[in-house]
Structure formats: structure tokens, C-alpha cells
mmCIF file of C-alpha atoms and ligand atoms in Angstrom:
data_model
loop_
_atom_site.group_PDB
_atom_site.id
_atom_site.type_symbol
_atom_site.label_atom_id
_atom_site.label_comp_id
_atom_site.label_asym_id
_atom_site.label_seq_id
_atom_site.Cartn_x
_atom_site.Cartn_y
_atom_site.Cartn_z
ATOM 1 C CA MET A 7 -4.497 -131.374 33.049
ATOM 2 C CA SER A 8 -7.743 -129.573 32.256
ATOM 3 C CA SER A 9 -8.748 -129.042 28.717
ATOM 4 C CA ILE A 10 -9.547 -125.429 29.094
ATOM 5 C CA ILE A 11 -6.733 -122.905 29.429
ATOM 6 C CA THR A 12 -6.839 -119.172 29.810
ATOM 7 C CA ILE A 13 -4.021 -116.704 29.151
ATOM 8 C CA THR A 14 -3.767 -113.304 30.759
ATOM 9 C CA PHE A 15 -0.834 -111.007 29.891
ATOM 10 C CA SER A 16 -1.688 -108.204 32.386
ATOM 11 C CA PRO A 17 -3.038 -109.796 35.633
ATOM 12 C CA CYS A 18 -3.587 -107.636 38.637
ATOM 13 C CA ILE A 19 -4.560 -107.765 42.322
ATOM 14 C CA ASP A 20 -7.877 -106.091 42.669
ATOM 15 C CA LYS A 21 -7.966 -104.316 46.077
ATOM 16 C CA SER A 22 -11.557 -103.278 46.931
ATOM 17 C CA THR A 23 -12.641 -100.996 49.821
ATOM 18 C CA ALA A 24 -15.159 -98.379 50.743
ATOM 19 C CA VAL A 25 -15.227 -94.964 52.333
ATOM 20 C CA ALA A 26 -18.101 -93.185 53.924
ATOM 21 C CA ALA A 27 -17.706 -90.311 51.417
ATOM 22 C CA LEU A 28 -15.076 -89.675 48.795
ATOM 23 C CA VAL A 29 -13.860 -86.092 49.473
ATOM 24 C CA PRO A 30 -10.697 -84.414 48.435
ATOM 25 C CA GLU A 31 -7.837 -83.388 50.737
ATOM 26 C CA LYS A 32 -9.179 -85.207 53.808
ATOM 27 C CA LYS A 33 -7.688 -88.444 55.257
ATOM 28 C CA LEU A 34 -10.234 -91.085 54.321
ATOM 29 C CA VAL A 35 -10.825 -94.036 56.548
ATOM 30 C CA CYS A 36 -11.159 -97.158 54.463
ATOM 31 C CA ALA A 37 -13.092 -100.282 55.138
ATOM 32 C CA THR A 38 -10.830 -103.423 55.447
ATOM 33 C CA PRO A 39 -9.775 -104.149 51.895
ATOM 34 C CA LYS A 40 -10.729 -107.388 50.096
ATOM 35 C CA LEU A 41 -7.938 -108.664 47.742
ATOM 36 C CA GLU A 42 -8.696 -110.762 44.795
ATOM 37 C CA PRO A 43 -6.660 -112.042 41.831
ATOM 38 C CA GLY A 44 -7.952 -110.329 38.589
ATOM 39 C CA GLY A 45 -7.454 -109.688 34.969
ATOM 40 C CA GLY A 46 -9.477 -111.178 32.100
ATOM 41 C CA GLY A 47 -8.385 -114.809 31.788
ATOM 42 C CA ILE A 48 -7.845 -114.984 35.521
ATOM 43 C CA ASN A 49 -11.494 -114.002 36.196
ATOM 44 C CA ILE A 50 -12.639 -116.409 33.497
ATOM 45 C CA ALA A 51 -10.706 -119.336 35.079
ATOM 46 C CA ARG A 52 -12.158 -118.386 38.538
ATOM 47 C CA ALA A 53 -15.724 -118.171 37.122
ATOM 48 C CA ILE A 54 -15.390 -121.509 35.399
ATOM 49 C CA LYS A 55 -14.329 -122.964 38.801
ATOM 50 C CA LYS A 56 -17.411 -121.346 40.460
ATOM 51 C CA LEU A 57 -19.621 -122.977 37.780
ATOM 52 C CA GLY A 58 -18.176 -126.408 38.624
ATOM 53 C CA GLY A 59 -15.571 -126.747 35.893
ATOM 54 C CA ALA A 60 -11.785 -126.432 35.776
ATOM 55 C CA ALA A 61 -9.459 -124.187 33.745
ATOM 56 C CA THR A 62 -5.767 -123.800 33.939
ATOM 57 C CA ALA A 63 -4.631 -120.131 34.076
ATOM 58 C CA ILE A 64 -1.420 -119.154 32.313
ATOM 59 C CA PHE A 65 0.006 -115.735 33.304
ATOM 60 C CA PRO A 66 3.171 -113.675 33.996
ATOM 61 C CA SER A 67 3.747 -112.688 37.659
ATOM 62 C CA GLY A 68 6.634 -110.847 39.337
ATOM 63 C CA GLY A 69 7.992 -109.419 42.573
ATOM 64 C CA TYR A 70 6.357 -109.551 45.998
ATOM 65 C CA THR A 71 2.913 -108.505 44.574
ATOM 66 C CA GLY A 72 3.274 -111.437 42.046
ATOM 67 C CA LYS A 73 3.965 -113.898 45.028
ATOM 68 C CA TYR A 74 0.798 -112.628 46.658
ATOM 69 C CA PHE A 75 -1.127 -112.772 43.462
ATOM 70 C CA ASN A 76 -0.093 -116.466 43.122
ATOM 71 C CA HIS A 77 -1.049 -117.152 46.693
ATOM 72 C CA LEU A 78 -4.501 -115.631 46.189
ATOM 73 C CA LEU A 79 -5.169 -117.819 43.130
ATOM 74 C CA GLU A 80 -3.811 -120.867 44.948
ATOM 75 C CA LYS A 81 -6.248 -120.249 47.869
ATOM 76 C CA GLU A 82 -9.069 -120.632 45.143
ATOM 77 C CA ASN A 83 -7.477 -123.844 43.899
ATOM 78 C CA ILE A 84 -7.027 -122.508 40.345
ATOM 79 C CA PRO A 85 -4.452 -124.556 38.500
ATOM 80 C CA ALA A 86 -1.722 -122.234 37.242
ATOM 81 C CA VAL A 87 1.253 -122.071 34.979
ATOM 82 C CA ILE A 88 3.346 -119.134 36.162
ATOM 83 C CA ILE A 89 5.897 -117.327 34.114
ATOM 84 C CA GLU A 90 8.115 -115.302 36.529
ATOM 85 C CA THR A 91 8.846 -111.722 35.493
ATOM 86 C CA ALA A 92 11.270 -108.987 36.522
ATOM 87 C CA ASN A 93 8.603 -106.417 36.972
ATOM 88 C CA GLU A 94 6.120 -106.425 39.724
ATOM 89 C CA THR A 95 2.516 -107.553 39.245
ATOM 90 C CA ARG A 96 0.235 -104.504 39.220
ATOM 91 C CA GLU A 97 -2.457 -103.728 41.871
ATOM 92 C CA ASN A 98 -5.729 -102.017 40.967
ATOM 93 C CA ILE A 99 -7.862 -100.141 43.492
ATOM 94 C CA ILE A 100 -11.648 -100.146 43.592
ATOM 95 C CA VAL A 101 -13.377 -97.726 46.070
ATOM 96 C CA VAL A 102 -17.103 -97.521 46.782
ATOM 97 C CA ASP A 103 -18.254 -94.118 47.863
ATOM 98 C CA GLU A 104 -20.984 -95.088 50.353
ATOM 99 C CA ALA A 105 -22.532 -91.632 50.278
ATOM 100 C CA THR A 106 -23.569 -92.021 46.627
ATOM 101 C CA ASN A 107 -22.981 -95.782 46.207
ATOM 102 C CA ASN A 108 -20.752 -94.974 43.215
ATOM 103 C CA GLN A 109 -17.911 -97.264 42.548
ATOM 104 C CA TYR A 110 -14.553 -95.782 41.467
ATOM 105 C CA ARG A 111 -12.084 -98.063 39.704
ATOM 106 C CA PHE A 112 -8.435 -97.031 39.482
ATOM 107 C CA GLY A 113 -6.593 -99.250 37.031
ATOM 108 C CA MET A 114 -2.771 -99.057 37.181
ATOM 109 C CA PRO A 115 -0.853 -99.381 34.064
ATOM 110 C CA GLY A 116 0.133 -102.947 33.062
ATOM 111 C CA THR A 117 3.691 -103.775 34.135
ATOM 112 C CA GLY A 118 5.830 -104.312 31.060
ATOM 113 C CA LEU A 119 7.099 -107.668 29.947
ATOM 114 C CA THR A 120 10.275 -108.418 28.039
ATOM 115 C CA ALA A 121 10.140 -110.295 24.787
ATOM 116 C CA ALA A 122 11.681 -113.353 26.514
ATOM 117 C CA GLU A 123 8.909 -113.261 29.106
ATOM 118 C CA TRP A 124 5.946 -113.017 26.802
ATOM 119 C CA LYS A 125 7.494 -115.659 24.504
ATOM 120 C CA LYS A 126 7.686 -117.915 27.554
ATOM 121 C CA CYS A 127 3.948 -117.434 27.974
ATOM 122 C CA LEU A 128 3.339 -118.541 24.364
ATOM 123 C CA LEU A 129 5.661 -121.511 24.947
ATOM 124 C CA ALA A 130 3.752 -122.539 27.977
ATOM 125 C CA VAL A 131 0.576 -122.637 25.888
ATOM 126 C CA GLU A 132 2.289 -124.591 23.276
ATOM 127 C CA GLU A 133 3.467 -127.083 25.759
ATOM 128 C CA MET A 134 0.062 -127.865 27.207
ATOM 129 C CA SER A 135 -1.316 -131.208 26.112
ATOM 130 C CA ASP A 136 -4.870 -132.156 25.130
ATOM 131 C CA VAL A 137 -6.121 -128.718 25.105
ATOM 132 C CA GLU A 138 -9.653 -128.261 23.768
ATOM 133 C CA PHE A 139 -10.220 -124.487 24.445
ATOM 134 C CA ILE A 140 -7.741 -121.663 24.746
ATOM 135 C CA ILE A 141 -9.240 -118.379 26.000
ATOM 136 C CA ALA A 142 -7.239 -115.088 25.795
ATOM 137 C CA SER A 143 -8.735 -112.126 27.483
ATOM 138 C CA GLY A 144 -7.629 -108.732 28.713
ATOM 139 C CA SER A 145 -5.422 -105.793 27.866
ATOM 140 C CA LEU A 146 -1.877 -105.995 26.779
ATOM 141 C CA PRO A 147 0.919 -104.500 28.995
ATOM 142 C CA PRO A 148 3.817 -102.534 27.473
ATOM 143 C CA GLY A 149 6.321 -104.659 25.628
ATOM 144 C CA VAL A 150 3.697 -107.119 24.315
ATOM 145 C CA PRO A 151 3.030 -106.775 20.635
ATOM 146 C CA ASP A 152 -0.590 -106.155 19.276
ATOM 147 C CA THR A 153 -0.120 -109.387 17.191
ATOM 148 C CA ILE A 154 0.151 -111.574 20.331
ATOM 149 C CA TYR A 155 -3.386 -113.004 20.020
ATOM 150 C CA ALA A 156 -2.735 -113.609 16.237
ATOM 151 C CA LEU A 157 0.458 -115.539 17.287
ATOM 152 C CA LEU A 158 -1.730 -117.571 19.827
ATOM 153 C CA ALA A 159 -4.406 -118.168 17.135
ATOM 154 C CA LYS A 160 -1.610 -119.939 15.045
ATOM 155 C CA ILE A 161 -0.631 -121.960 18.130
ATOM 156 C CA ALA A 162 -4.301 -122.883 18.704
ATOM 157 C CA LYS A 163 -4.640 -124.083 15.113
ATOM 158 C CA SER A 164 -1.502 -126.214 15.443
ATOM 159 C CA LYS A 165 -3.005 -127.767 18.572
ATOM 160 C CA ASN A 166 -6.453 -128.246 17.006
ATOM 161 C CA ALA A 167 -7.844 -126.157 19.980
ATOM 162 C CA LYS A 168 -10.752 -123.769 19.689
ATOM 163 C CA PHE A 169 -9.386 -120.156 20.438
ATOM 164 C CA ILE A 170 -11.692 -117.622 22.085
ATOM 165 C CA VAL A 171 -10.631 -114.008 22.139
ATOM 166 C CA ASP A 172 -12.069 -111.212 24.265
ATOM 167 C CA THR A 173 -10.099 -108.118 23.662
ATOM 168 C CA SER A 174 -10.276 -104.651 22.000
ATOM 169 C CA GLY A 175 -8.419 -102.243 19.632
ATOM 170 C CA GLU A 176 -5.523 -103.372 17.587
ATOM 171 C CA ALA A 177 -5.128 -106.688 19.288
ATOM 172 C CA LEU A 178 -8.676 -107.604 18.315
ATOM 173 C CA LYS A 179 -8.075 -106.584 14.735
ATOM 174 C CA HIS A 180 -4.966 -108.708 14.411
ATOM 175 C CA ALA A 181 -6.749 -111.702 15.988
ATOM 176 C CA ALA A 182 -9.723 -111.374 13.701
ATOM 177 C CA ALA A 183 -7.470 -111.223 10.646
ATOM 178 C CA GLU A 184 -5.563 -114.339 11.577
ATOM 179 C CA GLY A 185 -8.811 -116.234 12.312
ATOM 180 C CA VAL A 186 -10.154 -117.515 15.645
ATOM 181 C CA TYR A 187 -12.859 -119.906 16.605
ATOM 182 C CA MET A 188 -14.795 -117.173 18.556
ATOM 183 C CA LEU A 189 -14.692 -113.425 19.258
ATOM 184 C CA LYS A 190 -16.719 -111.800 22.048
ATOM 185 C CA PRO A 191 -16.689 -108.119 21.310
ATOM 186 C CA ASN A 192 -19.261 -105.691 22.939
ATOM 187 C CA LEU A 193 -20.932 -103.218 20.616
ATOM 188 C CA GLY A 194 -18.147 -100.554 21.020
ATOM 189 C CA GLU A 195 -15.353 -103.196 20.278
ATOM 190 C CA LEU A 196 -17.386 -104.496 17.280
ATOM 191 C CA SER A 197 -17.626 -100.966 15.943
ATOM 192 C CA SER A 198 -13.979 -100.312 16.054
ATOM 193 C CA LEU A 199 -13.270 -103.713 14.539
ATOM 194 C CA ALA A 200 -15.524 -102.834 11.687
ATOM 195 C CA GLY A 201 -14.081 -99.425 11.390
ATOM 196 C CA LYS A 202 -17.249 -97.702 12.196
ATOM 197 C CA LYS A 203 -17.942 -94.920 14.674
ATOM 198 C CA GLU A 204 -21.052 -96.520 16.098
ATOM 199 C CA ILE A 205 -23.222 -99.652 15.388
ATOM 200 C CA GLN A 206 -26.894 -99.863 15.939
ATOM 201 C CA PRO A 207 -28.183 -103.172 17.285
ATOM 202 C CA GLY A 208 -30.073 -103.761 14.019
ATOM 203 C CA GLU A 209 -26.809 -103.759 12.100
ATOM 204 C CA VAL A 210 -24.851 -106.162 14.220
ATOM 205 C CA LYS A 211 -25.839 -109.448 12.291
ATOM 206 C CA THR A 212 -24.754 -107.860 8.850
ATOM 207 C CA ILE A 213 -21.519 -106.522 10.288
ATOM 208 C CA ALA A 214 -20.685 -109.689 12.137
ATOM 209 C CA ARG A 215 -21.420 -111.768 9.000
ATOM 210 C CA GLU A 216 -19.008 -109.504 6.942
ATOM 211 C CA ILE A 217 -16.198 -110.276 9.392
ATOM 212 C CA ILE A 218 -17.029 -114.036 9.216
ATOM 213 C CA ALA A 219 -17.353 -113.888 5.434
ATOM 214 C CA LYS A 220 -13.709 -112.746 5.210
ATOM 215 C CA GLY A 221 -13.194 -116.285 6.201
ATOM 216 C CA ASN A 222 -11.249 -115.641 9.406
ATOM 217 C CA CYS A 223 -13.587 -116.307 12.322
ATOM 218 C CA GLU A 224 -16.240 -118.905 12.958
ATOM 219 C CA VAL A 225 -18.414 -117.488 15.685
ATOM 220 C CA ILE A 226 -19.046 -113.852 16.814
ATOM 221 C CA VAL A 227 -20.854 -113.289 20.142
ATOM 222 C CA VAL A 228 -21.667 -109.637 20.382
ATOM 223 C CA SER A 229 -22.517 -108.683 23.990
ATOM 224 C CA MET A 230 -25.012 -105.809 24.493
ATOM 225 C CA GLY A 231 -25.229 -105.190 28.252
ATOM 226 C CA ALA A 232 -28.726 -105.488 29.596
ATOM 227 C CA ASP A 233 -30.011 -106.433 26.060
ATOM 228 C CA GLY A 234 -28.033 -109.686 26.324
ATOM 229 C CA ALA A 235 -26.057 -111.023 23.311
ATOM 230 C CA MET A 236 -26.238 -111.838 19.698
ATOM 231 C CA LEU A 237 -24.771 -115.015 18.386
ATOM 232 C CA VAL A 238 -23.785 -114.985 14.715
ATOM 233 C CA THR A 239 -22.195 -117.654 12.572
ATOM 234 C CA ALA A 240 -22.349 -118.104 8.812
ATOM 235 C CA GLU A 241 -25.514 -120.253 9.341
ATOM 236 C CA ILE A 242 -27.266 -119.111 12.548
ATOM 237 C CA ALA A 243 -28.062 -115.814 14.182
ATOM 238 C CA GLY A 244 -29.960 -115.304 17.360
ATOM 239 C CA ILE A 245 -30.510 -112.755 20.115
ATOM 240 C CA PHE A 246 -30.797 -113.905 23.685
ATOM 241 C CA LYS A 247 -32.041 -111.240 26.259
ATOM 242 C CA PRO A 248 -31.810 -111.848 29.865
ATOM 243 C CA PRO A 249 -34.860 -111.201 32.169
ATOM 244 C CA ALA A 250 -34.787 -107.777 33.872
ATOM 245 C CA VAL A 251 -32.854 -108.000 37.083
ATOM 246 C CA GLU A 252 -31.918 -105.611 39.865
ATOM 247 C CA ARG A 253 -28.311 -104.804 38.827
ATOM 248 C CA LYS A 254 -25.721 -104.151 41.543
ATOM 249 C CA SER A 255 -22.440 -104.030 39.561
ATOM 250 C CA THR A 256 -21.550 -104.960 36.088
ATOM 251 C CA VAL A 257 -17.878 -105.558 36.981
ATOM 252 C CA GLY A 258 -16.950 -109.007 35.766
ATOM 253 C CA ALA A 259 -20.040 -109.411 33.536
ATOM 254 C CA GLY A 260 -18.035 -109.930 30.341
ATOM 255 C CA ASP A 261 -15.664 -112.445 31.994
ATOM 256 C CA SER A 262 -18.459 -114.366 33.533
ATOM 257 C CA MET A 263 -20.212 -114.425 30.154
ATOM 258 C CA VAL A 264 -17.124 -115.978 28.414
ATOM 259 C CA ALA A 265 -16.716 -118.456 31.276
ATOM 260 C CA GLY A 266 -20.337 -119.644 30.929
ATOM 261 C CA ILE A 267 -20.173 -119.989 27.137
ATOM 262 C CA VAL A 268 -16.889 -122.116 27.319
ATOM 263 C CA PHE A 269 -18.047 -124.111 30.416
ATOM 264 C CA TYR A 270 -21.159 -125.223 28.391
ATOM 265 C CA LEU A 271 -19.206 -125.746 24.992
ATOM 266 C CA ALA A 272 -16.772 -127.952 26.930
ATOM 267 C CA GLN A 273 -19.661 -130.160 28.013
ATOM 268 C CA GLY A 274 -20.723 -130.702 24.487
ATOM 269 C CA LYS A 275 -23.686 -128.181 24.459
ATOM 270 C CA ASP A 276 -24.513 -126.478 21.216
ATOM 271 C CA LEU A 277 -23.716 -122.879 20.428
ATOM 272 C CA THR A 278 -27.208 -121.660 21.064
ATOM 273 C CA GLN A 279 -27.326 -123.315 24.575
ATOM 274 C CA SER A 280 -23.765 -122.185 25.313
ATOM 275 C CA VAL A 281 -24.390 -118.497 24.469
ATOM 276 C CA GLN A 282 -27.681 -118.492 26.380
ATOM 277 C CA TYR A 283 -25.710 -119.894 29.379
ATOM 278 C CA GLY A 284 -23.125 -117.223 28.835
ATOM 279 C CA VAL A 285 -25.771 -114.484 28.934
ATOM 280 C CA ALA A 286 -27.140 -116.074 32.141
ATOM 281 C CA CYS A 287 -23.763 -116.006 33.739
ATOM 282 C CA GLY A 288 -23.090 -112.315 32.576
ATOM 283 C CA THR A 289 -26.397 -111.311 34.013
ATOM 284 C CA ALA A 290 -25.770 -113.410 37.212
ATOM 285 C CA ALA A 291 -22.604 -111.396 37.710
ATOM 286 C CA THR A 292 -24.513 -108.213 37.810
ATOM 287 C CA LEU A 293 -26.590 -109.373 40.801
ATOM 288 C CA ASN A 294 -23.518 -109.183 42.951
ATOM 289 C CA ALA A 295 -22.004 -106.104 44.420
ATOM 290 C CA GLY A 296 -18.306 -105.034 43.757
ATOM 291 C CA THR A 297 -16.066 -107.329 41.779
ATOM 292 C CA GLU A 298 -17.814 -110.595 42.631
ATOM 293 C CA LEU A 299 -18.268 -113.006 39.661
ATOM 294 C CA CYS A 300 -21.389 -115.041 38.853
ATOM 295 C CA LYS A 301 -22.857 -117.506 41.279
ATOM 296 C CA LYS A 302 -23.760 -120.899 39.795
ATOM 297 C CA GLU A 303 -27.210 -121.001 41.366
ATOM 298 C CA ASP A 304 -28.102 -117.519 39.924
ATOM 299 C CA ALA A 305 -26.646 -118.546 36.481
ATOM 300 C CA ASP A 306 -28.608 -121.836 36.420
ATOM 301 C CA ARG A 307 -31.962 -120.135 37.359
ATOM 302 C CA LEU A 308 -31.441 -117.267 34.790
ATOM 303 C CA TYR A 309 -30.644 -119.842 32.121
ATOM 304 C CA SER A 310 -33.963 -121.666 32.646
ATOM 305 C CA LEU A 311 -35.723 -118.405 32.244
ATOM 306 C CA ILE A 312 -33.821 -117.472 29.073
ATOM 307 C CA GLN A 313 -34.328 -120.946 27.671
ATOM 308 C CA SER A 314 -38.060 -120.922 28.197
ATOM 309 C CA ALA A 315 -38.343 -117.392 26.801
ATOM 310 C CA HIS A 316 -36.707 -118.598 23.472
ATOM 311 C CA SER A 317 -38.278 -122.040 23.175
HETATM 312 N N1 ATP B 9 -27.162 -104.089 33.115
HETATM 313 C C1 ATP B 9 -27.228 -105.399 32.814
HETATM 314 N N2 ATP B 9 -28.374 -106.117 33.133
HETATM 315 C C2 ATP B 9 -28.359 -107.462 32.809
HETATM 316 N N3 ATP B 9 -27.421 -108.092 32.342
HETATM 317 C C3 ATP B 9 -26.237 -107.440 31.976
HETATM 318 C C4 ATP B 9 -26.138 -106.044 32.319
HETATM 319 N N4 ATP B 9 -24.886 -105.707 31.900
HETATM 320 C C5 ATP B 9 -24.238 -106.836 31.456
HETATM 321 N N5 ATP B 9 -25.104 -107.895 31.461
HETATM 322 C C6 ATP B 9 -24.817 -109.302 31.129
HETATM 323 O O1 ATP B 9 -23.434 -109.531 30.992
HETATM 324 C C7 ATP B 9 -23.117 -109.840 29.579
HETATM 325 C C8 ATP B 9 -21.816 -109.100 29.104
HETATM 326 O O2 ATP B 9 -21.926 -107.737 29.390
HETATM 327 P P1 ATP B 9 -21.477 -106.566 28.442
HETATM 328 O O3 ATP B 9 -22.121 -106.620 27.202
HETATM 329 O O4 ATP B 9 -21.622 -105.304 29.209
HETATM 330 O O5 ATP B 9 -19.914 -106.908 28.250
HETATM 331 P P2 ATP B 9 -18.591 -106.177 28.277
HETATM 332 O O6 ATP B 9 -18.850 -104.782 27.760
HETATM 333 O O7 ATP B 9 -17.612 -106.933 27.591
HETATM 334 O O8 ATP B 9 -18.276 -106.158 29.828
HETATM 335 P P3 ATP B 9 -16.911 -105.985 30.666
HETATM 336 O O9 ATP B 9 -16.881 -104.556 31.039
HETATM 337 O O10 ATP B 9 -17.098 -106.804 31.807
HETATM 338 O O11 ATP B 9 -15.841 -106.435 29.744
HETATM 339 C C9 ATP B 9 -24.336 -109.368 28.831
HETATM 340 O O12 ATP B 9 -24.467 -110.016 27.533
HETATM 341 C C10 ATP B 9 -25.471 -109.583 29.769
HETATM 342 O O13 ATP B 9 -25.814 -110.958 29.742
HETATM 343 MG MG1 MG B 10 -15.408 -106.900 27.851
#
């Protein structure tokens, strides 16, 4: 079994299509839809695979949509531990308006999980052997408590695994309070974690260090869109900015970044190298239209540029 696992409580089928122009009332002719398995940890496992690594995805799945979701993931050869649920897996719709090139993302509400179902997800994590990294990412569907990532943090500690969390709101607060190896908030998520309305880039280091000084987290990687990311630990702090690129779509940038960081950490690279590679993967994802994740060749090329800019 692979030593990286991801857990996603609210997976979805992403259905992408395009229309000549998005206008009300008229029947719109859509392009042939592209269906992809999605959701935070699912995308991270897929991106790790694209980079040449392997991660096992753990997730709940239900109904006919769930069966189709499992099939889509299987087609990509992503190892999976599937927890069958009573409710159907959700489907999201992404529509590109070709008249303006605007992308509209319609996210359906997460389908609820019962306590027995989310507990089975936790048990599946507990039962995995030789786990080095556990990545939890994504929103929580109805029925799953905000403390779920804190519960997973405890499991990670008992397994001696490094726990990486990419989430927001209350779930992020509970995870940070319990203590995790790494948090990957963006500026907005860091602000709400710190109880502030807004954070200026110049304040990031101090605020991240305050969260670390509470003794609960080791590493905070604050992503800042086109400005790259800041890596903060008790000892080190560094900002890594990607080269300017022609951005097509930022969908999947955060997931590709987390994938890149963990893919490098798993190969024994240091934190600086790993976060630089994460920035490269995040930026690589923006080179692709629609929901497509990073391509390895783009990530490797951008990484060389970031490394030489910071050496
Ligand atoms: N416009 C951009 N140009 C270049 N790189 C970008 C851009 N937007 C994002 N990235 C890259 O992707 C990384 C993560 O992006 P961002 O900070 O937007 O994360 P996020 O808000 O968590 O994204 P997501 O919406 O995918 O969860 C950035 O650190 C950067 O490397
Ligand atoms: Mg994000």
C-alpha cells in the first residue's frame, strides 16, 4: 500500500461543458460534457499520480452517481478505499460561456453522511498500515462534525503519520487547535483562523508564528495566488513567488500545490524544496483550461525557474 493517503468527505463528479453564450430562458446547446472525479483529497491523489507518485484515496460514495464516480477514479488507476453510503454522490456543473470566456461553477450541496458512515471513514484511515502522510482536504457535508479533522489529527499522531490539512472555517480552527503537521490556508482562510477581518501579506509571518507558538502546528504554508506562497515554521520563513504566467484557470491550483508539496516531502526533500515544488505545481495548474490539474513537465520547468530565482 502507498504511504500517502488522502481523505475526502464530500467528493463529487465534476461535469464540465460549454455553451456559445449563457443566456436566460433559451434552451442552451451544450458541448459534450467531460466528467471527472473531484473533491479536495480526490484531486490531490490524482495530481500526485500525474506527478509520478501514488496516493490512496479514502472517501464515501453512494448510489448510481457513486458507482460512476468510483469507475472514473478506477479509470485513472487511483487506489481507493470506498465507504458505501446511503445517499448519492453529488455532481457539480462547470459551464464555460464561450462568448465571454467566463467560467461558471455550480456546486451542489454535499450529500449528508450518517455518523456510522463518517466513523467508517475514520476507521479506514486507522486501519491503513505504514502511512507516512495523511492529507485531508475539502468541505464537510451535512452530518459530519466540524471536529472531524481534529479527530483525524489524533489518529495521525497515533500512527506517527504527518497530517496535512487544507480546509476552512470551523473545521480548520478545530484542526489547528488539536495540532497537525501542516496547514495550507490561503490568505482568507488564515484571516478567519486568526480571527481577523483581513491580513496584509506583510503580517503573514507574525500571524503564522503566533499559531505555531500556541504549540499546535509545525508548518504553515500560506498560499497567495499569483504571489506564490509563504512557508513558516518556528525556525524558517520564506516567500516563494512563481514566474509570471499566462493563467487560463485557477481551478485546482490549491489541490495541485498540496500534491506537489507532499510528493516532494515523501521523496525526502526538505521543506523549502517541497514548498517551492508546491508553488510550481499550483502555478502549473493555472496553465490549463477548465478543471485540469497540473502537468508534470510544466511543474518541473517552473520549479527550476523558482529554484534559480531563490538560490
Ligand atoms: N493567478 C495565478 N498565477 C500564478 N500562480 C497561481 C495563480 N493562482 C494560484 N497560483 C498558484 O497556485 C497556488 C495556490 O493558489 P491559491 O493561493 O489561489 O490557493 P487556494 O486559494 O487554496 O486555491 P483553491 O481555490 O484551488 O483552493 C499559489 O501558491 C500559486 O503557486
Ligand atoms: Mg484552497
